[in-house]
């Protein structure tokens, strides 16, 4: 669950109410979820798994997840501007998420995720508090008063490699117990990102140097800002060269998309890969509760080959500078997948689809 290899369909945003039993109800309903890949067979970001972990915390501590994380983490770290519930956010200068870009940028009509998805994405914090959390992992698990909140071996285990990523370009090259792992200029960097409804957050730590950098945004081309800002900061403060984002060559490569044509689907999204007159396209269609919650609309992008392998492509949203990788691959059993947006999505309809 911690390293996102469970295979549980990861974007199930069931709203089971505001009661203290919301996670219990969510986990009961999660039994109905599909398995998008066999246990441990590949890596796919899984929000649902973290809600399940939140329920584990409740069972172990005898408290609600909100109370447990407050007492076990927020209070010892003196995080005075970190909360999990919307009514707590009202007590602080809280930014509202924005959807769209450019002249179409507008406040999101939805504040945040349901309480039942809290362990996956309802923590709201100031930049200073995010850095205070990062300091815990730069000091072998010690709090601001020197208290050992997390053992040194456990802190190291969280940053150690647990899983390789089928797409080593979008996030990092591997995953630990929670942390993303990046290889920048021969140095090992750890971190994590967060994207909810019009909100994007970035955190990177350079173990052994005492350096942590965070960026919290509430709209626009956040990925482009992250690339520009973190590249400059890490180069100037640590002489670390951030990895260059993946991009296709200027001249289009004559690569056939034929082996990958079809429909790939899991909870929350349907990805349609098509080709016409020699031009491939990716159509990303939000579905179900995810479409309602994130106010998603279908988006269609031209696909550009990155190399001659025939499996690595990229798309770029209108107005953005940063390309988004699209990786086609097979599991050991031959099942076909596309990795896009940090998720593994199986082929369900096409020339080589199962069934």
mmCIF file of C-alpha atoms in Angstrom:
data_model
loop_
_atom_site.group_PDB
_atom_site.id
_atom_site.type_symbol
_atom_site.label_atom_id
_atom_site.label_comp_id
_atom_site.label_asym_id
_atom_site.label_seq_id
_atom_site.Cartn_x
_atom_site.Cartn_y
_atom_site.Cartn_z
ATOM 1 C CA UNK A 1 0.000 0.000 0.000
ATOM 2 C CA UNK A 2 2.757 2.459 0.901
ATOM 3 C CA UNK A 3 4.642 1.936 -2.354
ATOM 4 C CA UNK A 4 1.582 1.907 -4.653
ATOM 5 C CA UNK A 5 1.967 -1.642 -5.973
ATOM 6 C CA UNK A 6 -1.225 -3.139 -4.472
ATOM 7 C CA UNK A 7 -3.122 -3.077 -7.775
ATOM 8 C CA UNK A 8 -6.239 -1.611 -6.138
ATOM 9 C CA UNK A 9 -8.012 0.779 -8.495
ATOM 10 C CA UNK A 10 -6.534 3.988 -7.207
ATOM 11 C CA UNK A 11 -8.919 6.852 -7.975
ATOM 12 C CA UNK A 12 -12.111 5.857 -6.165
ATOM 13 C CA UNK A 13 -13.383 9.060 -4.575
ATOM 14 C CA UNK A 14 -16.443 7.749 -2.738
ATOM 15 C CA UNK A 15 -17.998 10.291 -0.395
ATOM 16 C CA UNK A 16 -19.173 8.346 2.650
ATOM 17 C CA UNK A 17 -20.159 11.401 4.656
ATOM 18 C CA UNK A 18 -18.618 13.546 7.375
ATOM 19 C CA UNK A 19 -19.091 11.128 10.279
ATOM 20 C CA UNK A 20 -16.218 9.620 12.237
ATOM 21 C CA UNK A 21 -17.030 6.294 10.572
ATOM 22 C CA UNK A 22 -16.431 7.626 7.036
ATOM 23 C CA UNK A 23 -13.193 5.672 6.536
ATOM 24 C CA UNK A 24 -14.747 2.488 7.888
ATOM 25 C CA UNK A 25 -17.588 2.851 5.389
ATOM 26 C CA UNK A 26 -15.143 3.691 2.587
ATOM 27 C CA UNK A 27 -13.079 0.568 3.206
ATOM 28 C CA UNK A 28 -16.217 -1.587 3.296
ATOM 29 C CA UNK A 29 -17.152 -0.233 -0.151
ATOM 30 C CA UNK A 30 -13.574 -0.608 -1.406
ATOM 31 C CA UNK A 31 -14.099 -4.370 -1.405
ATOM 32 C CA UNK A 32 -16.104 -3.783 -4.602
ATOM 33 C CA UNK A 33 -13.177 -2.077 -6.353
ATOM 34 C CA UNK A 34 -11.500 -3.625 -9.369
ATOM 35 C CA UNK A 35 -7.932 -4.892 -9.362
ATOM 36 C CA UNK A 36 -6.222 -2.969 -12.187
ATOM 37 C CA UNK A 37 -3.097 -5.120 -12.079
ATOM 38 C CA UNK A 38 -1.906 -8.175 -10.113
ATOM 39 C CA UNK A 39 -0.376 -7.540 -6.698
ATOM 40 C CA UNK A 40 3.178 -6.245 -7.118
ATOM 41 C CA UNK A 41 3.163 -6.637 -10.918
ATOM 42 C CA UNK A 42 3.648 -2.942 -11.685
ATOM 43 C CA UNK A 43 3.430 0.503 -10.100
ATOM 44 C CA UNK A 44 0.375 2.772 -10.200
ATOM 45 C CA UNK A 45 -0.344 5.713 -7.906
ATOM 46 C CA UNK A 46 -3.151 4.627 -5.585
ATOM 47 C CA UNK A 47 -5.162 7.164 -3.568
ATOM 48 C CA UNK A 48 -7.557 4.405 -2.504
ATOM 49 C CA UNK A 49 -4.714 2.506 -0.863
ATOM 50 C CA UNK A 50 -3.890 5.482 1.331
ATOM 51 C CA UNK A 51 -7.485 5.748 2.528
ATOM 52 C CA UNK A 52 -7.188 2.065 3.414
ATOM 53 C CA UNK A 53 -3.978 2.845 5.319
ATOM 54 C CA UNK A 54 -5.840 5.604 7.142
ATOM 55 C CA UNK A 55 -8.331 3.013 8.326
ATOM 56 C CA UNK A 56 -5.425 0.837 9.510
ATOM 57 C CA UNK A 57 -4.223 3.810 11.581
ATOM 58 C CA UNK A 58 -7.690 4.086 13.126
ATOM 59 C CA UNK A 59 -7.720 0.394 14.034
ATOM 60 C CA UNK A 60 -4.245 0.524 15.578
ATOM 61 C CA UNK A 61 -4.685 3.775 17.545
ATOM 62 C CA UNK A 62 -8.373 3.611 18.429
ATOM 63 C CA UNK A 63 -8.749 7.184 17.146
ATOM 64 C CA UNK A 64 -10.083 8.737 13.976
ATOM 65 C CA UNK A 65 -7.390 9.268 11.343
ATOM 66 C CA UNK A 66 -7.761 13.055 11.692
ATOM 67 C CA UNK A 67 -7.178 12.918 15.442
ATOM 68 C CA UNK A 68 -4.360 10.362 15.202
ATOM 69 C CA UNK A 69 -2.312 12.342 12.683
ATOM 70 C CA UNK A 70 -2.892 15.481 14.724
ATOM 71 C CA UNK A 71 -1.725 13.971 17.999
ATOM 72 C CA UNK A 72 1.059 11.792 16.579
ATOM 73 C CA UNK A 73 2.504 14.191 14.001
ATOM 74 C CA UNK A 74 1.125 17.741 13.855
ATOM 75 C CA UNK A 75 1.402 18.492 17.577
ATOM 76 C CA UNK A 76 4.920 17.063 18.201
ATOM 77 C CA UNK A 77 6.194 18.923 15.115
ATOM 78 C CA UNK A 78 4.480 22.161 16.263
ATOM 79 C CA UNK A 79 2.581 22.419 12.980
ATOM 80 C CA UNK A 80 0.198 25.202 13.937
ATOM 81 C CA UNK A 81 -1.058 25.812 10.403
ATOM 82 C CA UNK A 82 -1.712 22.228 9.336
ATOM 83 C CA UNK A 83 -5.249 20.808 9.383
ATOM 84 C CA UNK A 84 -7.336 18.061 7.767
ATOM 85 C CA UNK A 85 -10.910 19.381 7.915
ATOM 86 C CA UNK A 86 -12.412 22.323 5.974
ATOM 87 C CA UNK A 87 -13.855 23.975 9.088
ATOM 88 C CA UNK A 88 -10.329 24.044 10.535
ATOM 89 C CA UNK A 89 -8.997 25.629 7.337
ATOM 90 C CA UNK A 90 -11.362 28.572 7.855
ATOM 91 C CA UNK A 91 -9.259 29.629 10.841
ATOM 92 C CA UNK A 92 -6.270 30.312 8.577
ATOM 93 C CA UNK A 93 -5.429 32.261 5.422
ATOM 94 C CA UNK A 94 -6.452 29.491 3.074
ATOM 95 C CA UNK A 95 -6.065 29.638 -0.702
ATOM 96 C CA UNK A 96 -8.879 28.419 -2.940
ATOM 97 C CA UNK A 97 -7.968 26.199 -5.881
ATOM 98 C CA UNK A 98 -8.370 27.505 -9.438
ATOM 99 C CA UNK A 99 -9.268 25.557 -12.575
ATOM 100 C CA UNK A 100 -8.466 26.360 -16.188
ATOM 101 C CA UNK A 101 -5.567 28.458 -17.458
ATOM 102 C CA UNK A 102 -4.961 31.934 -18.851
ATOM 103 C CA UNK A 103 -8.148 33.972 -19.366
ATOM 104 C CA UNK A 104 -10.210 30.892 -18.412
ATOM 105 C CA UNK A 105 -8.669 30.643 -14.920
ATOM 106 C CA UNK A 106 -11.453 30.606 -12.318
ATOM 107 C CA UNK A 107 -11.991 29.550 -8.682
ATOM 108 C CA UNK A 108 -12.935 25.923 -8.221
ATOM 109 C CA UNK A 109 -16.595 25.448 -7.231
ATOM 110 C CA UNK A 110 -15.493 22.592 -4.926
ATOM 111 C CA UNK A 111 -13.238 23.224 -1.932
ATOM 112 C CA UNK A 112 -11.618 19.827 -1.500
ATOM 113 C CA UNK A 113 -11.828 16.060 -1.390
ATOM 114 C CA UNK A 114 -14.351 14.172 0.788
ATOM 115 C CA UNK A 115 -13.318 13.298 4.340
ATOM 116 C CA UNK A 116 -13.264 9.613 3.348
ATOM 117 C CA UNK A 117 -10.318 10.381 1.045
ATOM 118 C CA UNK A 118 -8.548 12.391 3.762
ATOM 119 C CA UNK A 119 -5.417 10.220 4.074
ATOM 120 C CA UNK A 120 -4.863 10.647 0.336
ATOM 121 C CA UNK A 121 -5.277 14.397 0.094
ATOM 122 C CA UNK A 122 -7.085 16.614 2.616
ATOM 123 C CA UNK A 123 -4.084 17.836 4.625
ATOM 124 C CA UNK A 124 -3.872 21.624 4.294
ATOM 125 C CA UNK A 125 -0.648 23.296 5.432
ATOM 126 C CA UNK A 126 1.451 26.426 5.138
ATOM 127 C CA UNK A 127 4.825 26.333 3.382
ATOM 128 C CA UNK A 128 6.581 26.759 6.739
ATOM 129 C CA UNK A 129 4.776 23.726 8.170
ATOM 130 C CA UNK A 130 5.616 21.612 5.119
ATOM 131 C CA UNK A 131 9.285 22.446 5.670
ATOM 132 C CA UNK A 132 8.974 21.590 9.367
ATOM 133 C CA UNK A 133 7.695 18.168 8.321
ATOM 134 C CA UNK A 134 10.610 17.858 5.880
ATOM 135 C CA UNK A 135 13.065 18.666 8.682
ATOM 136 C CA UNK A 136 11.876 15.523 10.498
ATOM 137 C CA UNK A 137 13.225 13.476 7.588
ATOM 138 C CA UNK A 138 16.470 15.435 7.362
ATOM 139 C CA UNK A 139 17.276 14.834 11.042
ATOM 140 C CA UNK A 140 16.777 11.044 11.205
ATOM 141 C CA UNK A 141 13.261 11.318 12.600
ATOM 142 C CA UNK A 142 13.807 13.872 15.376
ATOM 143 C CA UNK A 143 11.308 16.610 16.207
ATOM 144 C CA UNK A 144 12.129 20.274 16.883
ATOM 145 C CA UNK A 145 12.866 19.518 20.557
ATOM 146 C CA UNK A 146 15.119 16.587 19.732
ATOM 147 C CA UNK A 147 12.490 13.979 20.556
ATOM 148 C CA UNK A 148 12.711 10.819 18.406
ATOM 149 C CA UNK A 149 9.325 10.792 16.671
ATOM 150 C CA UNK A 150 10.368 8.273 14.040
ATOM 151 C CA UNK A 151 13.262 5.882 14.458
ATOM 152 C CA UNK A 152 16.360 6.474 12.332
ATOM 153 C CA UNK A 153 16.027 3.039 10.652
ATOM 154 C CA UNK A 154 12.364 3.744 9.833
ATOM 155 C CA UNK A 155 13.284 7.154 8.419
ATOM 156 C CA UNK A 156 15.917 5.547 6.197
ATOM 157 C CA UNK A 157 13.530 2.766 5.145
ATOM 158 C CA UNK A 158 10.997 5.328 3.915
ATOM 159 C CA UNK A 159 13.597 6.737 1.508
ATOM 160 C CA UNK A 160 14.975 3.388 0.330
ATOM 161 C CA UNK A 161 13.886 1.957 -3.015
ATOM 162 C CA UNK A 162 10.783 -0.207 -2.904
ATOM 163 C CA UNK A 163 9.541 -0.083 -6.503
ATOM 164 C CA UNK A 164 10.719 0.962 -9.940
ATOM 165 C CA UNK A 165 8.446 3.154 -12.068
ATOM 166 C CA UNK A 166 7.321 2.132 -15.568
ATOM 167 C CA UNK A 167 7.447 5.847 -16.377
ATOM 168 C CA UNK A 168 10.676 7.232 -14.847
ATOM 169 C CA UNK A 169 10.105 10.654 -16.439
ATOM 170 C CA UNK A 170 6.909 12.109 -14.916
ATOM 171 C CA UNK A 171 7.847 11.802 -11.255
ATOM 172 C CA UNK A 172 11.010 10.054 -10.082
ATOM 173 C CA UNK A 173 12.839 6.915 -11.145
ATOM 174 C CA UNK A 174 11.652 4.841 -8.176
ATOM 175 C CA UNK A 175 9.478 4.879 -5.047
ATOM 176 C CA UNK A 176 10.117 4.296 -1.376
ATOM 177 C CA UNK A 177 7.657 3.902 1.505
ATOM 178 C CA UNK A 178 5.746 7.049 0.634
ATOM 179 C CA UNK A 179 8.616 9.074 -0.813
ATOM 180 C CA UNK A 180 9.303 9.568 -4.516
ATOM 181 C CA UNK A 181 13.002 9.010 -5.341
ATOM 182 C CA UNK A 182 14.815 11.179 -7.918
ATOM 183 C CA UNK A 183 18.283 10.904 -9.405
ATOM 184 C CA UNK A 184 19.484 14.467 -10.084
ATOM 185 C CA UNK A 185 23.059 14.974 -11.234
ATOM 186 C CA UNK A 186 24.247 11.834 -9.477
ATOM 187 C CA UNK A 187 22.580 12.852 -6.183
ATOM 188 C CA UNK A 188 19.623 11.133 -4.540
ATOM 189 C CA UNK A 189 16.688 13.472 -3.898
ATOM 190 C CA UNK A 190 13.405 12.454 -2.237
ATOM 191 C CA UNK A 191 10.088 14.237 -2.271
ATOM 192 C CA UNK A 192 6.403 14.144 -3.056
ATOM 193 C CA UNK A 193 3.822 16.116 -5.002
ATOM 194 C CA UNK A 194 0.141 16.680 -4.364
ATOM 195 C CA UNK A 195 -2.611 17.599 -6.809
ATOM 196 C CA UNK A 196 -6.213 18.029 -5.750
ATOM 197 C CA UNK A 197 -8.940 20.342 -7.062
ATOM 198 C CA UNK A 198 -7.056 23.316 -8.507
ATOM 199 C CA UNK A 199 -4.213 22.876 -5.996
ATOM 200 C CA UNK A 200 -0.670 21.632 -6.668
ATOM 201 C CA UNK A 201 2.109 21.144 -4.116
ATOM 202 C CA UNK A 202 5.765 20.144 -4.511
ATOM 203 C CA UNK A 203 8.371 19.095 -1.925
ATOM 204 C CA UNK A 204 11.978 18.027 -2.500
ATOM 205 C CA UNK A 205 14.621 17.057 0.072
ATOM 206 C CA UNK A 206 18.344 16.551 -0.405
ATOM 207 C CA UNK A 207 19.360 14.138 2.398
ATOM 208 C CA UNK A 208 22.715 14.890 3.976
ATOM 209 C CA UNK A 209 22.653 18.552 2.981
ATOM 210 C CA UNK A 210 19.866 19.917 5.176
ATOM 211 C CA UNK A 211 18.113 21.345 2.108
ATOM 212 C CA UNK A 212 14.344 21.146 1.596
ATOM 213 C CA UNK A 213 12.336 23.179 -0.916
ATOM 214 C CA UNK A 214 8.565 23.399 -1.212
ATOM 215 C CA UNK A 215 6.153 25.124 -3.573
ATOM 216 C CA UNK A 216 2.409 25.444 -2.934
ATOM 217 C CA UNK A 217 0.209 26.713 -5.770
ATOM 218 C CA UNK A 218 -3.511 27.158 -6.357
ATOM 219 C CA UNK A 219 -3.853 27.269 -10.138
ATOM 220 C CA UNK A 220 -2.208 27.816 -13.498
ATOM 221 C CA UNK A 221 0.693 25.923 -15.061
ATOM 222 C CA UNK A 222 2.154 24.774 -11.730
ATOM 223 C CA UNK A 223 4.407 22.135 -13.317
ATOM 224 C CA UNK A 224 6.159 24.768 -15.445
ATOM 225 C CA UNK A 225 6.743 26.982 -12.402
ATOM 226 C CA UNK A 226 8.102 24.014 -10.450
ATOM 227 C CA UNK A 227 10.569 23.173 -13.217
ATOM 228 C CA UNK A 228 11.902 26.731 -13.471
ATOM 229 C CA UNK A 229 12.031 27.473 -9.740
ATOM 230 C CA UNK A 230 13.465 24.209 -8.382
ATOM 231 C CA UNK A 231 16.071 23.998 -11.144
ATOM 232 C CA UNK A 232 17.422 27.398 -10.144
ATOM 233 C CA UNK A 233 17.237 26.827 -6.382
ATOM 234 C CA UNK A 234 18.950 23.417 -6.377
ATOM 235 C CA UNK A 235 21.659 24.590 -8.752
ATOM 236 C CA UNK A 236 22.429 27.695 -6.700
ATOM 237 C CA UNK A 237 22.149 26.268 -3.176
ATOM 238 C CA UNK A 238 23.416 22.714 -3.649
ATOM 239 C CA UNK A 239 25.132 22.626 -7.049
ATOM 240 C CA UNK A 240 22.677 19.897 -8.066
ATOM 241 C CA UNK A 241 21.493 19.675 -11.666
ATOM 242 C CA UNK A 242 17.803 18.830 -11.776
ATOM 243 C CA UNK A 243 16.858 16.206 -14.368
ATOM 244 C CA UNK A 244 15.925 17.640 -17.769
ATOM 245 C CA UNK A 245 12.213 17.074 -18.536
ATOM 246 C CA UNK A 246 11.383 14.567 -21.235
ATOM 247 C CA UNK A 247 10.537 16.098 -24.624
ATOM 248 C CA UNK A 248 10.190 14.796 -28.188
ATOM 249 C CA UNK A 249 12.671 15.874 -30.879
ATOM 250 C CA UNK A 250 11.721 18.920 -32.933
ATOM 251 C CA UNK A 251 11.403 16.819 -36.062
ATOM 252 C CA UNK A 252 8.668 14.199 -35.797
ATOM 253 C CA UNK A 253 9.845 10.583 -35.738
ATOM 254 C CA UNK A 254 8.239 8.076 -38.150
ATOM 255 C CA UNK A 255 7.020 5.730 -35.405
ATOM 256 C CA UNK A 256 3.871 3.625 -35.788
ATOM 257 C CA UNK A 257 1.227 3.821 -33.083
ATOM 258 C CA UNK A 258 -0.619 0.810 -34.505
ATOM 259 C CA UNK A 259 0.368 -1.692 -31.748
ATOM 260 C CA UNK A 260 -1.118 0.574 -29.084
ATOM 261 C CA UNK A 261 -4.448 1.631 -30.611
ATOM 262 C CA UNK A 262 -7.489 0.995 -28.459
ATOM 263 C CA UNK A 263 -9.215 1.964 -25.218
ATOM 264 C CA UNK A 264 -7.542 1.770 -21.821
ATOM 265 C CA UNK A 265 -9.753 2.137 -18.752
ATOM 266 C CA UNK A 266 -9.853 2.097 -14.948
ATOM 267 C CA UNK A 267 -11.965 3.874 -12.312
ATOM 268 C CA UNK A 268 -12.018 7.603 -12.983
ATOM 269 C CA UNK A 269 -10.684 7.680 -16.521
ATOM 270 C CA UNK A 270 -10.884 6.264 -20.017
ATOM 271 C CA UNK A 271 -7.907 6.770 -22.341
ATOM 272 C CA UNK A 272 -8.549 6.448 -26.062
ATOM 273 C CA UNK A 273 -5.553 6.001 -28.356
ATOM 274 C CA UNK A 274 -6.358 6.621 -32.020
ATOM 275 C CA UNK A 275 -4.627 7.544 -35.271
ATOM 276 C CA UNK A 276 -5.764 9.321 -38.409
ATOM 277 C CA UNK A 277 -3.749 10.420 -41.441
ATOM 278 C CA UNK A 278 -0.547 9.414 -39.708
ATOM 279 C CA UNK A 279 -1.206 11.490 -36.565
ATOM 280 C CA UNK A 280 -1.768 9.728 -33.266
ATOM 281 C CA UNK A 281 -3.972 11.197 -30.531
ATOM 282 C CA UNK A 282 -4.606 10.537 -26.859
ATOM 283 C CA UNK A 283 -8.082 11.383 -25.572
ATOM 284 C CA UNK A 284 -8.312 11.483 -21.779
ATOM 285 C CA UNK A 285 -11.932 11.164 -20.600
ATOM 286 C CA UNK A 286 -12.692 11.607 -16.864
ATOM 287 C CA UNK A 287 -15.468 9.282 -15.674
ATOM 288 C CA UNK A 288 -17.569 8.589 -12.609
ATOM 289 C CA UNK A 289 -17.072 10.342 -9.276
ATOM 290 C CA UNK A 290 -13.636 11.616 -10.318
ATOM 291 C CA UNK A 291 -15.175 13.544 -13.226
ATOM 292 C CA UNK A 292 -17.763 15.119 -10.917
ATOM 293 C CA UNK A 293 -15.335 15.951 -8.136
ATOM 294 C CA UNK A 294 -12.560 17.403 -10.301
ATOM 295 C CA UNK A 295 -14.958 19.009 -12.809
ATOM 296 C CA UNK A 296 -13.043 17.216 -15.534
ATOM 297 C CA UNK A 297 -13.734 17.533 -19.223
ATOM 298 C CA UNK A 298 -12.404 15.263 -21.992
ATOM 299 C CA UNK A 299 -9.028 16.439 -23.290
ATOM 300 C CA UNK A 300 -7.443 15.404 -26.564
ATOM 301 C CA UNK A 301 -3.746 15.738 -27.345
ATOM 302 C CA UNK A 302 -1.578 14.958 -30.378
ATOM 303 C CA UNK A 303 0.893 12.188 -29.540
ATOM 304 C CA UNK A 304 4.562 12.750 -30.345
ATOM 305 C CA UNK A 305 7.123 9.946 -30.364
ATOM 306 C CA UNK A 306 10.099 10.619 -28.078
ATOM 307 C CA UNK A 307 12.379 7.928 -29.485
ATOM 308 C CA UNK A 308 12.388 5.084 -32.000
ATOM 309 C CA UNK A 309 11.301 2.417 -29.493
ATOM 310 C CA UNK A 310 7.639 2.752 -30.478
ATOM 311 C CA UNK A 311 6.610 2.700 -26.800
ATOM 312 C CA UNK A 312 7.564 6.158 -25.518
ATOM 313 C CA UNK A 313 5.475 9.183 -26.485
ATOM 314 C CA UNK A 314 4.588 12.578 -25.022
ATOM 315 C CA UNK A 315 1.709 15.062 -25.053
ATOM 316 C CA UNK A 316 1.606 18.705 -24.048
ATOM 317 C CA UNK A 317 -1.430 20.619 -22.735
ATOM 318 C CA UNK A 318 -2.216 23.892 -24.566
ATOM 319 C CA UNK A 319 -0.145 26.779 -23.206
ATOM 320 C CA UNK A 320 2.178 24.547 -21.171
ATOM 321 C CA UNK A 321 5.947 24.206 -21.587
ATOM 322 C CA UNK A 322 6.337 20.816 -19.922
ATOM 323 C CA UNK A 323 5.539 17.631 -21.852
ATOM 324 C CA UNK A 324 3.681 14.737 -20.207
ATOM 325 C CA UNK A 325 5.155 11.272 -20.903
ATOM 326 C CA UNK A 326 3.015 8.438 -22.259
ATOM 327 C CA UNK A 327 4.554 4.969 -21.847
ATOM 328 C CA UNK A 328 3.126 1.809 -23.401
ATOM 329 C CA UNK A 329 4.285 -1.496 -21.908
ATOM 330 C CA UNK A 330 3.381 -5.088 -21.104
ATOM 331 C CA UNK A 331 3.326 -6.995 -17.848
ATOM 332 C CA UNK A 332 5.217 -10.317 -17.648
ATOM 333 C CA UNK A 333 1.952 -12.100 -18.491
ATOM 334 C CA UNK A 334 1.584 -10.102 -21.706
ATOM 335 C CA UNK A 335 -1.163 -7.722 -20.520
ATOM 336 C CA UNK A 336 -0.987 -4.335 -22.240
ATOM 337 C CA UNK A 337 -0.939 -1.065 -20.292
ATOM 338 C CA UNK A 338 -0.448 2.636 -20.821
ATOM 339 C CA UNK A 339 1.243 4.645 -18.062
ATOM 340 C CA UNK A 340 0.013 8.227 -18.038
ATOM 341 C CA UNK A 341 -0.382 10.716 -15.211
ATOM 342 C CA UNK A 342 1.298 8.372 -12.741
ATOM 343 C CA UNK A 343 -1.262 5.601 -13.288
ATOM 344 C CA UNK A 344 -1.172 2.216 -14.984
ATOM 345 C CA UNK A 345 -4.286 1.787 -17.114
ATOM 346 C CA UNK A 346 -5.040 -1.576 -18.780
ATOM 347 C CA UNK A 347 -6.113 -2.054 -22.379
ATOM 348 C CA UNK A 348 -9.784 -3.101 -22.416
ATOM 349 C CA UNK A 349 -10.712 -2.705 -26.063
ATOM 350 C CA UNK A 350 -8.416 -3.153 -29.031
ATOM 351 C CA UNK A 351 -6.825 -5.702 -31.330
ATOM 352 C CA UNK A 352 -4.892 -7.324 -28.491
ATOM 353 C CA UNK A 353 -7.212 -6.625 -25.541
ATOM 354 C CA UNK A 354 -8.023 -9.531 -23.182
ATOM 355 C CA UNK A 355 -11.220 -11.489 -23.814
#
